[in-house]
Coordinates of C-alpha atoms and ligand atoms in Angstrom, one line a residue:
M1 CA 118.2 80.0 57.9
T2 CA 116.7 77.0 59.6
R3 CA 114.0 77.5 62.2
H4 CA 116.4 76.6 64.9
A5 CA 119.0 79.1 63.7
A6 CA 116.4 81.8 63.4
D7 CA 115.3 81.1 67.0
Q8 CA 118.9 81.3 68.2
S9 CA 119.5 84.5 66.5
A10 CA 116.3 86.0 67.9
F11 CA 117.5 84.9 71.3
E12 CA 120.9 86.5 71.0
G13 CA 119.1 89.6 69.7
R14 CA 117.1 89.7 72.9
V15 CA 120.2 89.3 75.0
S16 CA 121.8 92.3 73.4
R17 CA 118.6 94.3 73.7
W18 CA 118.0 93.6 77.4
R19 CA 121.3 92.9 79.0
P20 CA 122.2 96.6 79.6
E21 CA 118.9 97.1 81.5
L22 CA 119.6 94.0 83.5
V23 CA 122.9 95.4 84.6
T24 CA 121.4 98.7 85.5
C25 CA 118.7 97.3 87.8
L26 CA 121.1 94.7 89.3
G27 CA 123.6 97.5 90.0
R28 CA 120.9 99.3 92.1
V29 CA 120.5 96.2 94.2
Y30 CA 123.9 94.5 94.5
G31 CA 126.2 97.4 93.6
E32 CA 127.9 98.0 90.2
D33 CA 130.8 95.7 90.8
A34 CA 128.6 92.7 91.3
A35 CA 126.1 93.6 88.6
Q36 CA 128.0 92.3 85.6
E37 CA 128.7 89.0 87.2
V38 CA 125.1 88.5 88.3
A39 CA 123.9 89.5 84.9
D40 CA 126.1 86.8 83.3
R41 CA 124.6 84.2 85.6
L42 CA 121.1 85.3 84.8
V43 CA 121.8 85.3 81.0
A44 CA 123.2 81.8 81.4
V45 CA 120.0 80.8 83.2
A46 CA 118.0 82.3 80.3
R47 CA 120.1 80.5 77.7
T48 CA 119.8 77.1 79.3
G49 CA 116.0 77.6 79.8
H50 CA 115.5 78.8 76.2
R51 CA 117.4 75.7 74.9
S52 CA 114.8 73.5 76.4
R53 CA 111.8 75.6 75.4
S54 CA 109.5 73.7 73.1
P55 CA 108.9 74.7 69.5
D56 CA 105.2 75.5 70.1
L57 CA 106.1 77.8 73.0
R58 CA 108.8 79.5 70.9
E59 CA 106.1 80.1 68.3
L60 CA 104.0 81.6 71.1
D61 CA 106.9 83.9 72.0
E62 CA 107.0 85.2 68.4
L63 CA 103.2 85.7 68.3
R64 CA 103.0 87.5 71.6
Q65 CA 105.9 89.8 70.6
S66 CA 104.0 90.7 67.5
E67 CA 100.9 91.5 69.4
P68 CA 102.0 92.6 72.8
E69 CA 98.6 94.1 73.7
W70 CA 96.9 90.7 73.5
F71 CA 95.9 90.7 77.2
Q72 CA 94.6 94.3 77.2
R73 CA 91.8 93.7 74.8
P74 CA 88.2 94.2 75.9
S75 CA 87.6 90.5 75.2
M76 CA 90.0 89.5 77.9
I77 CA 88.3 88.1 81.1
G78 CA 90.1 86.2 83.8
Y79 CA 88.9 83.5 86.2
A80 CA 90.6 82.3 89.4
A81 CA 89.9 78.9 91.1
Y82 CA 91.4 76.1 93.1
A83 CA 91.9 73.2 90.7
D84 CA 90.5 70.7 93.2
R85 CA 87.5 72.8 94.3
F86 CA 86.8 73.6 90.6
A87 CA 87.2 70.2 89.1
G88 CA 89.0 67.7 91.4
T89 CA 92.3 67.4 89.4
L90 CA 94.2 69.0 86.6
N91 CA 92.7 66.6 84.2
G92 CA 89.3 67.5 85.6
V93 CA 90.1 71.2 84.9
G94 CA 90.8 70.2 81.3
E95 CA 87.5 68.5 81.1
R96 CA 85.7 71.6 82.4
A97 CA 87.5 74.0 80.1
A98 CA 84.5 74.3 77.7
Y99 CA 82.6 75.9 80.6
L100 CA 85.3 78.6 80.9
E101 CA 85.4 79.1 77.2
A102 CA 81.6 79.6 77.1
L103 CA 81.9 82.1 79.9
G104 CA 84.3 84.1 77.7
I105 CA 87.4 83.4 79.9
G106 CA 90.8 84.2 78.3
Y107 CA 93.0 83.5 81.3
L108 CA 92.8 81.1 84.2
H109 CA 94.6 81.5 87.5
L110 CA 94.8 78.2 89.2
M111 CA 95.6 78.6 92.8
P112 CA 98.9 77.1 94.2
L113 CA 99.3 73.6 92.8
L114 CA 103.0 72.9 93.2
T115 CA 103.9 70.5 96.0
P116 CA 103.3 72.1 99.4
R117 CA 104.6 71.0 102.7
P118 CA 102.6 68.3 104.5
G119 CA 100.2 69.6 107.1
P120 CA 99.0 73.2 107.2
D121 CA 100.2 74.9 104.0
D122 CA 98.4 78.3 103.9
G123 CA 96.3 77.2 101.0
G124 CA 99.3 75.9 99.1
Y125 CA 101.4 79.1 99.7
A126 CA 104.0 77.1 101.6
V127 CA 105.8 75.4 98.8
Q128 CA 108.1 72.4 99.4
D129 CA 108.9 71.7 95.8
Y130 CA 108.5 74.1 92.9
R131 CA 109.3 71.4 90.4
S132 CA 106.5 68.9 91.1
V133 CA 102.8 69.1 91.2
R134 CA 100.7 68.3 94.3
P135 CA 100.2 64.5 93.8
D136 CA 96.4 64.4 94.3
L137 CA 96.0 67.0 91.5
G138 CA 98.2 65.3 88.9
S139 CA 101.8 65.4 87.6
V140 CA 104.0 67.8 85.8
D141 CA 103.0 66.1 82.5
D142 CA 99.4 66.7 83.3
L143 CA 100.2 70.4 83.9
R144 CA 102.0 70.7 80.6
E145 CA 99.0 69.0 78.8
L146 CA 96.6 71.2 80.6
S147 CA 98.3 74.4 79.6
T148 CA 98.5 73.2 76.0
A149 CA 94.8 72.2 76.0
L150 CA 93.7 75.5 77.5
R151 CA 95.8 77.5 75.0
G152 CA 94.0 75.6 72.3
R153 CA 90.8 77.2 73.5
G154 CA 92.3 80.6 73.8
I155 CA 92.9 80.4 77.6
S156 CA 96.3 81.4 79.1
L157 CA 97.3 79.6 82.3
C158 CA 98.4 81.7 85.2
L159 CA 100.2 80.1 88.2
D160 CA 101.6 81.5 91.4
L161 CA 105.3 82.0 91.9
V162 CA 105.6 82.2 95.7
L163 CA 108.8 84.1 96.0
N164 CA 108.8 85.7 99.4
H165 CA 109.1 82.4 101.3
V166 CA 109.4 78.7 101.0
A167 CA 108.1 76.0 103.3
R168 CA 110.4 75.0 106.2
E169 CA 110.5 71.6 104.5
H170 CA 111.8 73.0 101.2
P171 CA 115.3 71.5 100.4
W172 CA 116.9 74.9 100.9
A173 CA 115.5 75.2 104.4
E174 CA 116.3 71.5 105.1
A175 CA 119.9 72.0 104.0
A176 CA 120.1 75.2 106.1
R177 CA 118.9 73.3 109.1
A178 CA 121.4 70.5 108.4
G179 CA 124.2 73.1 108.6
D180 CA 124.8 74.0 105.0
E181 CA 126.2 77.6 105.2
D182 CA 125.4 78.5 101.6
K183 CA 121.8 77.6 102.1
R184 CA 121.6 79.2 105.5
A185 CA 122.5 82.4 103.6
Y186 CA 119.2 82.0 101.6
F187 CA 117.3 83.0 104.7
H188 CA 117.3 85.8 107.3
V189 CA 118.7 84.1 110.4
F190 CA 119.6 85.9 113.6
A191 CA 121.5 84.4 116.5
D192 CA 119.6 86.3 119.2
R193 CA 116.6 88.7 119.5
E194 CA 118.5 91.9 119.1
T195 CA 118.0 92.5 115.4
P196 CA 114.6 90.9 115.2
D197 CA 113.4 93.2 118.0
A198 CA 114.8 96.2 116.2
Y199 CA 112.9 95.2 113.0
E200 CA 109.7 94.4 115.0
R201 CA 109.5 98.0 116.2
S202 CA 108.3 99.1 112.8
L203 CA 106.9 95.8 111.4
P204 CA 103.2 95.1 111.1
E205 CA 101.8 91.6 111.6
V206 CA 100.1 89.9 108.7
F207 CA 98.4 87.1 110.7
P208 CA 98.3 88.5 114.2
A209 CA 95.8 85.9 115.3
F210 CA 97.5 82.7 114.2
A211 CA 101.0 83.7 113.6
P212 CA 101.9 86.7 115.8
G213 CA 105.3 88.3 115.3
N214 CA 107.6 88.1 112.2
F215 CA 110.4 85.7 113.5
T216 CA 110.4 82.1 114.5
W217 CA 113.0 80.3 116.7
D218 CA 114.4 77.2 115.0
D219 CA 116.4 74.7 117.2
D220 CA 118.3 73.2 114.2
L221 CA 119.3 76.7 112.9
D222 CA 120.0 77.7 116.5
G223 CA 118.6 81.1 115.6
W224 CA 115.6 83.2 114.7
V225 CA 114.4 82.9 111.1
W226 CA 112.3 85.6 109.4
T227 CA 108.7 84.4 108.9
T228 CA 106.4 87.2 107.8
F229 CA 103.4 84.9 107.4
N230 CA 103.1 81.5 109.2
D231 CA 106.0 80.1 111.3
Y232 CA 106.4 77.3 108.6
Q233 CA 106.9 79.9 105.8
W234 CA 110.5 81.0 105.8
D235 CA 111.2 84.3 104.1
V236 CA 114.1 84.0 101.6
D237 CA 116.9 86.6 101.6
W238 CA 116.8 88.5 98.2
S239 CA 119.9 90.4 99.1
N240 CA 121.7 87.2 98.2
P241 CA 122.1 87.0 94.4
A242 CA 122.0 83.2 94.5
V243 CA 118.3 83.5 95.5
L244 CA 117.6 85.7 92.5
C245 CA 119.3 83.1 90.2
E246 CA 117.2 80.3 91.7
Y247 CA 114.0 82.1 91.1
A248 CA 115.0 83.2 87.6
D249 CA 115.4 79.5 86.9
L250 CA 112.0 78.8 88.3
V251 CA 110.4 81.5 86.2
V252 CA 111.8 79.9 83.0
S253 CA 110.9 76.3 84.1
L254 CA 107.3 77.3 84.8
A255 CA 107.2 79.1 81.5
N256 CA 108.5 76.1 79.7
L257 CA 105.5 74.1 81.1
G258 CA 103.3 76.5 79.2
V259 CA 102.5 78.8 82.1
E260 CA 101.8 82.2 80.5
V261 CA 101.2 84.5 83.5
L262 CA 103.1 84.3 86.8
R263 CA 101.4 85.7 89.8
L264 CA 104.1 87.1 92.0
D265 CA 102.8 86.2 95.4
A266 CA 103.3 88.6 98.3
I267 CA 105.8 90.6 96.2
A268 CA 105.6 93.6 98.4
F269 CA 107.5 91.9 101.2
L270 CA 110.7 90.8 99.4
W271 CA 113.1 93.5 100.6
K272 CA 113.8 94.2 104.3
R273 CA 114.9 97.6 105.6
L274 CA 115.4 98.4 109.2
G275 CA 113.1 101.1 110.5
T276 CA 110.4 100.5 107.8
D277 CA 107.4 98.2 107.5
C278 CA 109.6 96.2 105.1
Q279 CA 107.1 96.4 102.3
N280 CA 107.3 98.2 98.9
Q281 CA 111.0 99.0 99.1
P282 CA 112.6 100.2 95.9
E283 CA 114.7 97.0 95.6
V284 CA 111.4 95.0 95.2
H285 CA 110.9 96.8 91.9
D286 CA 114.5 96.3 90.8
L287 CA 114.3 92.6 91.5
T288 CA 111.0 92.3 89.7
Q289 CA 112.6 94.2 86.7
A290 CA 115.5 91.8 86.8
L291 CA 113.3 88.7 86.7
R292 CA 111.0 90.3 84.1
T293 CA 114.1 91.0 81.9
V294 CA 115.2 87.3 82.2
A295 CA 111.7 86.3 81.1
R296 CA 111.8 88.8 78.1
I297 CA 115.0 87.1 77.0
A298 CA 114.2 83.4 77.6
C299 CA 110.4 83.3 77.3
P300 CA 109.0 86.5 76.0
A301 CA 105.4 85.2 75.9
V302 CA 105.3 85.4 79.7
L303 CA 103.6 88.1 81.7
F304 CA 104.0 89.0 85.4
K305 CA 101.1 89.8 87.7
A306 CA 102.0 91.5 90.9
E307 CA 100.1 90.6 94.0
A308 CA 100.8 93.7 96.1
I309 CA 97.8 94.2 98.4
V310 CA 99.1 97.6 99.6
G311 CA 97.8 101.1 100.1
P312 CA 97.0 103.3 97.1
S313 CA 100.1 105.4 97.2
D314 CA 102.4 102.3 97.0
L315 CA 100.3 100.5 94.3
P316 CA 101.4 102.3 91.0
A317 CA 105.0 101.3 91.4
Y318 CA 104.2 97.7 90.7
L319 CA 103.3 98.5 87.1
G320 CA 106.2 100.9 87.0
I321 CA 106.6 104.6 87.4
G322 CA 109.3 106.8 86.1
E323 CA 112.1 104.9 84.4
R324 CA 110.6 101.6 85.4
A325 CA 107.3 102.3 83.6
G326 CA 106.2 99.2 81.8
K327 CA 109.4 97.3 82.9
V328 CA 108.2 95.5 86.0
S329 CA 104.9 93.7 86.2
D330 CA 102.4 93.7 83.4
L331 CA 99.4 93.3 85.6
A332 CA 98.7 94.2 89.2
Y333 CA 95.7 93.7 91.4
H334 CA 93.7 97.0 91.7
N335 CA 93.2 96.5 95.4
S336 CA 92.2 100.1 95.9
L337 CA 89.3 99.8 93.4
M338 CA 88.1 96.5 95.1
V339 CA 88.1 98.1 98.5
Q340 CA 86.3 101.3 97.2
I341 CA 83.6 99.2 95.5
W342 CA 82.7 97.5 98.8
S343 CA 82.9 100.9 100.6
M344 CA 80.5 102.5 98.1
L345 CA 78.0 99.6 98.3
A346 CA 77.9 99.9 102.1
S347 CA 77.8 103.6 102.4
G348 CA 75.8 104.5 99.2
E349 CA 78.4 107.3 98.7
T350 CA 80.9 107.7 95.9
G351 CA 82.9 110.8 97.1
L352 CA 85.7 108.9 98.9
A353 CA 86.0 106.4 96.0
A354 CA 86.2 109.1 93.4
R355 CA 88.8 111.0 95.4
A356 CA 91.0 107.9 96.0
L357 CA 90.7 106.7 92.4
Q358 CA 91.5 110.1 91.0
R359 CA 94.7 110.2 92.9
L360 CA 96.1 107.1 91.3
P361 CA 98.2 107.8 88.2
Q362 CA 97.3 106.1 84.9
P363 CA 99.1 102.8 84.6
P364 CA 101.7 102.6 81.8
S365 CA 99.8 102.0 78.5
T366 CA 101.5 98.6 78.0
T367 CA 100.1 97.3 81.4
A368 CA 96.8 96.7 83.0
W369 CA 95.1 96.6 86.4
V370 CA 93.5 93.4 87.4
T371 CA 90.0 94.6 88.4
Y372 CA 88.3 92.2 90.8
L373 CA 85.7 92.0 93.6
R374 CA 86.7 88.9 95.4
C375 CA 89.6 86.5 95.5
H376 CA 90.7 83.7 97.8
D377 CA 91.9 86.2 100.4
D378 CA 90.1 88.4 103.0
I379 CA 89.3 92.0 102.4
G380 CA 91.5 94.5 104.3
W381 CA 90.3 98.2 104.4
A382 CA 93.2 99.7 102.6
I383 CA 91.9 103.3 102.5
S384 CA 94.4 106.0 103.0
D385 CA 93.8 108.5 105.8
G386 CA 94.6 111.4 103.5
D387 CA 92.0 110.3 100.9
A388 CA 89.4 109.8 103.6
W389 CA 89.9 113.2 105.3
A390 CA 90.0 114.9 101.8
A391 CA 86.5 113.4 101.2
G392 CA 85.3 114.5 104.6
V393 CA 85.3 111.0 106.0
D394 CA 87.0 110.0 109.3
P395 CA 89.2 107.2 108.2
A396 CA 89.3 105.1 111.4
A397 CA 85.5 105.4 111.9
H398 CA 84.9 104.5 108.2
R399 CA 87.1 101.4 108.4
R400 CA 85.3 100.4 111.6
F401 CA 82.0 100.9 109.9
L402 CA 83.0 98.7 107.0
S403 CA 84.1 95.9 109.2
E404 CA 80.9 96.1 111.1
W405 CA 78.8 96.4 108.0
Y406 CA 80.4 93.4 106.3
S407 CA 80.4 91.2 109.3
G408 CA 76.7 91.9 109.6
D409 CA 77.0 93.6 112.9
F410 CA 75.9 97.1 111.8
P411 CA 72.1 97.7 112.2
G412 CA 70.4 97.2 108.9
S413 CA 73.4 95.5 107.2
W414 CA 72.5 92.9 104.5
A415 CA 76.1 91.5 104.5
R416 CA 77.1 88.2 106.1
G417 CA 80.9 88.0 106.3
L418 CA 83.2 86.9 109.0
V419 CA 85.9 88.9 110.8
F420 CA 89.4 87.6 109.8
Q421 CA 92.4 88.3 112.0
Q422 CA 91.1 90.9 114.4
N423 CA 94.1 92.9 115.5
L424 CA 93.5 94.2 119.0
A425 CA 96.5 96.5 118.9
T426 CA 95.5 98.4 115.8
G427 CA 91.7 97.8 115.8
D428 CA 92.0 96.3 112.3
R429 CA 89.3 93.8 111.4
R430 CA 89.6 92.2 107.9
I431 CA 86.6 90.4 106.3
S432 CA 86.1 87.0 104.8
G433 CA 83.0 86.0 102.9
S434 CA 81.8 85.2 99.4
L435 CA 80.7 88.0 97.1
A436 CA 77.1 87.0 97.2
S437 CA 77.0 86.7 101.0
L438 CA 78.7 90.1 101.4
A439 CA 76.3 91.6 98.9
G440 CA 73.2 90.6 100.6
L441 CA 72.1 87.4 98.8
E442 CA 72.3 85.2 101.9
V443 CA 69.6 87.2 103.7
D444 CA 67.6 87.6 100.5
D445 CA 67.9 91.3 100.4
P446 CA 65.8 92.5 97.5
G447 CA 68.7 94.6 96.1
A448 CA 71.3 91.8 96.2
A449 CA 71.2 90.5 92.7
A450 CA 71.3 94.0 91.2
R451 CA 74.1 94.9 93.6
I452 CA 76.2 91.9 92.4
L453 CA 75.7 92.8 88.8
L454 CA 76.5 96.5 89.5
A455 CA 79.7 95.5 91.1
H456 CA 80.6 93.4 88.2
A457 CA 79.7 96.2 85.7
I458 CA 82.2 98.4 87.6
I459 CA 85.1 96.0 87.3
L460 CA 84.2 95.2 83.6
G461 CA 83.8 98.9 82.7
F462 CA 86.8 100.3 84.6
G463 CA 89.5 99.3 82.2
G464 CA 92.0 96.6 82.9
V465 CA 91.6 92.8 83.0
P466 CA 88.6 91.8 85.1
V467 CA 89.1 88.6 87.0
L468 CA 86.2 86.6 88.4
W469 CA 86.5 84.5 91.5
M470 CA 85.1 81.0 91.0
G471 CA 81.5 80.7 92.0
D472 CA 80.8 84.5 91.9
E473 CA 79.4 84.0 88.4
L474 CA 76.7 81.9 90.1
G475 CA 76.2 83.9 93.2
L476 CA 77.5 81.1 95.4
L477 CA 77.0 81.9 99.1
N478 CA 79.4 81.3 102.0
D479 CA 80.3 77.7 102.4
A480 CA 78.5 76.8 105.7
G481 CA 80.8 73.7 106.2
W482 CA 84.1 75.6 105.7
A483 CA 85.4 74.6 109.2
D484 CA 84.6 70.9 108.9
D485 CA 88.0 70.2 107.5
V486 CA 90.3 70.4 110.6
A487 CA 93.1 71.7 108.5
H488 CA 91.0 74.8 107.6
A489 CA 89.2 75.3 110.9
D490 CA 91.4 78.2 112.1
D491 CA 91.4 80.1 108.8
N492 CA 87.9 81.4 107.9
R493 CA 89.1 82.5 104.4
W494 CA 87.8 79.0 103.5
V495 CA 84.3 80.3 103.9
H496 CA 84.6 81.8 100.5
R497 CA 86.4 78.9 98.8
P498 CA 83.5 76.6 98.1
R499 CA 83.3 73.7 95.7
M500 CA 81.8 74.2 92.2
P501 CA 78.3 72.8 92.2
W502 CA 78.4 70.9 88.9
S503 CA 75.2 69.1 88.1
V504 CA 75.9 65.4 88.6
G505 CA 77.6 63.9 85.6
T506 CA 77.6 67.0 83.4
G507 CA 80.0 69.8 82.6
S508 CA 77.4 72.4 83.4
V509 CA 75.9 74.0 86.4
E510 CA 72.3 75.0 87.2
P511 CA 72.0 78.6 86.3
D512 CA 71.1 80.7 89.3
Q513 CA 67.5 81.7 89.7
R514 CA 68.2 85.4 90.2
G515 CA 69.7 86.2 86.8
I516 CA 73.2 86.8 88.0
N517 CA 74.8 84.4 85.6
A518 CA 72.8 85.6 82.6
G519 CA 73.4 89.2 83.5
L520 CA 77.1 88.7 83.9
R521 CA 77.3 86.8 80.6
D522 CA 75.6 89.7 78.9
L523 CA 78.0 92.2 80.4
I524 CA 81.0 90.2 79.2
D525 CA 79.5 90.0 75.7
V526 CA 78.8 93.7 75.5
R527 CA 82.3 94.5 76.8
R528 CA 83.9 92.5 74.0
G529 CA 82.5 95.0 71.4
L530 CA 83.5 98.2 73.2
P531 CA 87.0 99.4 72.0
Q532 CA 86.8 102.0 74.8
L533 CA 87.4 99.2 77.3
H534 CA 90.8 98.3 75.9
A535 CA 93.2 98.5 78.9
A536 CA 95.5 100.9 77.1
V537 CA 92.8 103.6 77.2
P538 CA 93.1 105.9 80.2
T539 CA 90.5 105.7 82.9
E540 CA 89.1 109.1 84.1
I541 CA 87.1 109.3 87.3
W542 CA 84.9 112.4 87.2
D543 CA 83.8 114.4 90.2
P544 CA 80.4 112.9 91.2
R545 CA 77.5 115.2 90.5
D546 CA 75.0 113.0 92.3
P547 CA 76.9 111.6 95.3
G548 CA 75.4 108.2 94.8
V549 CA 76.7 107.8 91.2
L550 CA 80.2 106.9 90.3
L551 CA 81.3 108.4 86.9
V552 CA 84.0 106.6 84.9
V553 CA 85.0 108.0 81.5
R554 CA 87.0 106.2 78.8
R555 CA 87.9 108.5 75.8
H556 CA 88.7 106.7 72.6
P557 CA 88.8 107.7 68.9
A558 CA 85.6 105.7 68.5
G559 CA 83.9 108.2 70.9
P560 CA 83.7 108.4 74.7
L561 CA 82.2 105.8 77.0
L562 CA 80.7 107.0 80.2
G563 CA 80.2 104.4 82.8
A564 CA 77.7 105.5 85.4
Y565 CA 77.0 103.4 88.5
N566 CA 74.3 104.0 91.0
V567 CA 75.5 102.6 94.3
T568 CA 72.3 103.4 96.2
D569 CA 68.9 101.7 96.6
Q570 CA 67.1 104.8 95.2
E571 CA 66.7 106.3 91.8
R572 CA 69.6 108.6 91.0
W573 CA 70.9 110.7 88.1
V574 CA 73.6 111.2 85.5
A575 CA 73.6 115.0 85.3
A576 CA 73.0 116.7 81.9
D577 CA 76.3 118.6 82.1
V578 CA 78.3 115.4 82.1
L579 CA 76.7 114.3 78.9
A580 CA 77.3 117.7 77.4
W581 CA 80.9 117.9 78.3
L582 CA 81.5 114.5 76.7
G583 CA 79.5 115.3 73.6
L584 CA 77.1 112.6 74.4
H585 CA 73.9 114.8 74.5
T586 CA 72.9 113.6 71.0
P587 CA 70.1 111.6 69.5
G588 CA 72.6 108.8 69.2
L589 CA 73.0 108.4 73.0
S590 CA 72.6 104.7 73.9
D591 CA 73.3 102.5 76.9
A592 CA 75.4 99.7 75.6
I593 CA 74.4 97.4 78.5
S594 CA 70.6 97.5 77.7
D595 CA 71.3 98.4 74.0
R596 CA 68.6 101.1 74.2
A597 CA 68.5 104.8 74.2
P598 CA 68.2 105.9 77.9
E599 CA 65.2 107.9 79.1
L600 CA 66.1 111.6 79.3
R601 CA 64.5 113.9 81.8
D602 CA 65.6 117.5 81.4
G603 CA 68.7 116.3 79.6
A604 CA 69.7 114.0 82.6
V605 CA 69.6 110.2 82.6
P606 CA 67.8 108.6 85.5
L607 CA 69.4 105.5 87.0
A608 CA 67.3 102.8 88.7
P609 CA 68.6 101.6 92.2
Y610 CA 71.9 99.8 91.7
A611 CA 71.8 100.3 87.9
A612 CA 74.8 100.5 85.7
A613 CA 74.9 102.2 82.3
W614 CA 77.7 102.3 79.7
L615 CA 76.7 105.4 77.7
I616 CA 78.0 105.8 74.2
D617 CA 77.1 107.7 71.0
T618 CA 75.9 105.2 68.4
D619 CA 75.6 107.9 65.7
R620 CA 79.3 108.7 65.6
P621 CA 80.6 108.1 62.2
Ligands
GLC1 C1 99.4 86.0 99.4 C2 98.3 85.0 99.3 C3 97.8 84.6 100.6 C4 98.9 84.0 101.4 C5 100.1 84.9 101.4 C6 101.4 84.2 101.9 O1 98.9 87.2 100.0 O2 97.3 85.6 98.5 O3 96.7 83.7 100.5 O4 98.5 83.7 102.7 O5 100.4 85.5 100.2 O6 101.8 83.4 100.8

């Protein structure tokens, strides 16, 4: 059989394997009668897409199918950056790839780079054309070359697929405004306020300060159009199967440019249901499953990463629970862990975090959490009331405390963040700010560097794919000039989107003076050698013995690993009974981070302020 014939037969094999599942999930969304026909259309999209998939990407498809856990390995570390702020252009990113490789990066999320609307564009999340690249960054050919070059260095490229909304200047929206009825049906348009008002009764506001409400009047449409985010971001109507087919085609076209991970932006919002907050509806997961299945057929190398910044009880569904386990996204942001890390650092208490993290089910073993501390967005205090009360904490008071602490208003706070989108109705105050400024480096707090390394040790030791936000590896502070660009002045998230401080004319940066960069590189190196940190291994959060120490256990045939994290500025303890229960009370006990046997006092391990330890038994055969 020729190579081409073999590829074709593999493709047809995948169609037979996955089509029934496609029909099932489509049936749940569009009804059984429509499901067969929509499935046919999607398979046709997959077939056309596969035909134009390059030989090297088809080879990658084979490789990834033969080692599907490639992204779960302890060596996998992600990095997220704006192409222009990191290196000017796409070609610039290619020139700086050696820096990422030396840092141990295996996947790179470049922030939105497809052509956005002119004018305000929500950091690129208002896409006008999904098939071209923002001209100042480069071209589609540059993108293809970049993905190939990165892959050559073992780095997979991740791009956003913004699928809740398009820019009002996108051709679909333009056509709708020009009277095209088919395209009008791509959006949620209402002739008067009756239905919008009915929805508004249970809808929250994402940007209450600069885009209040969820609907925008449009003269050309002569109607109200659904705009969850800014008034220029029009939500598309996923109850229309034509929309699904369009996005399926975009999935395959991006994959054919060499994109290996698609970040499903604002995925929680896709499905609208009256009387609800219109987030996390079951259809969101069916639609994700349908798109994921198209990708499995046309471009099986591709992974999906869910960006669902939702409460802890809604989070697990994005990696799939029940019959959808492992069939929706492969990766999802562990928003709850991120919030709990900041909560622990401010309060010096681990009880609430332990409680909240224990309540989350293990993700399916073929998937992974994205563990992270900062990203381009603000931090919202997604702590469930039930978790807080169960840990003896008043939820509203605690959220208020966190906003005050991280905006630097609370007496004694070392943090220097900014309040983002204060919501007077709910009292909600989200926070912007760079990791280093939020962790105390801006005010030279003596614990800041240790706190930053501790927080990184938690995301590296938790299990999942840790993703670093550009500049955090150097402890970059808030960008004091963030508002100088008038297009950014009303959105203080730009305070934590600085430019990379390359030393003039070189591909390197000055290492920071506080050891953050060196410490982080050590942690990444150590992680690589610890099989316990493979993402398929379950994460157990143990009840804290010392309330200032978070205990994270990873049991593996190579022996258990106990991650112990002192979130306080005093010496604390890993209790002897924890070591005994895990069988770690042996002469072989070692801290993998320091590569030394820890000191033992009465069988317990003392932890210095803000210290992290990864305890293992090195004597195990
Ligand atoms: C996501 C992005 C955020 C953007 C929003 C709307 O949450 O991370 O930056 O504003 O979606 O696209």
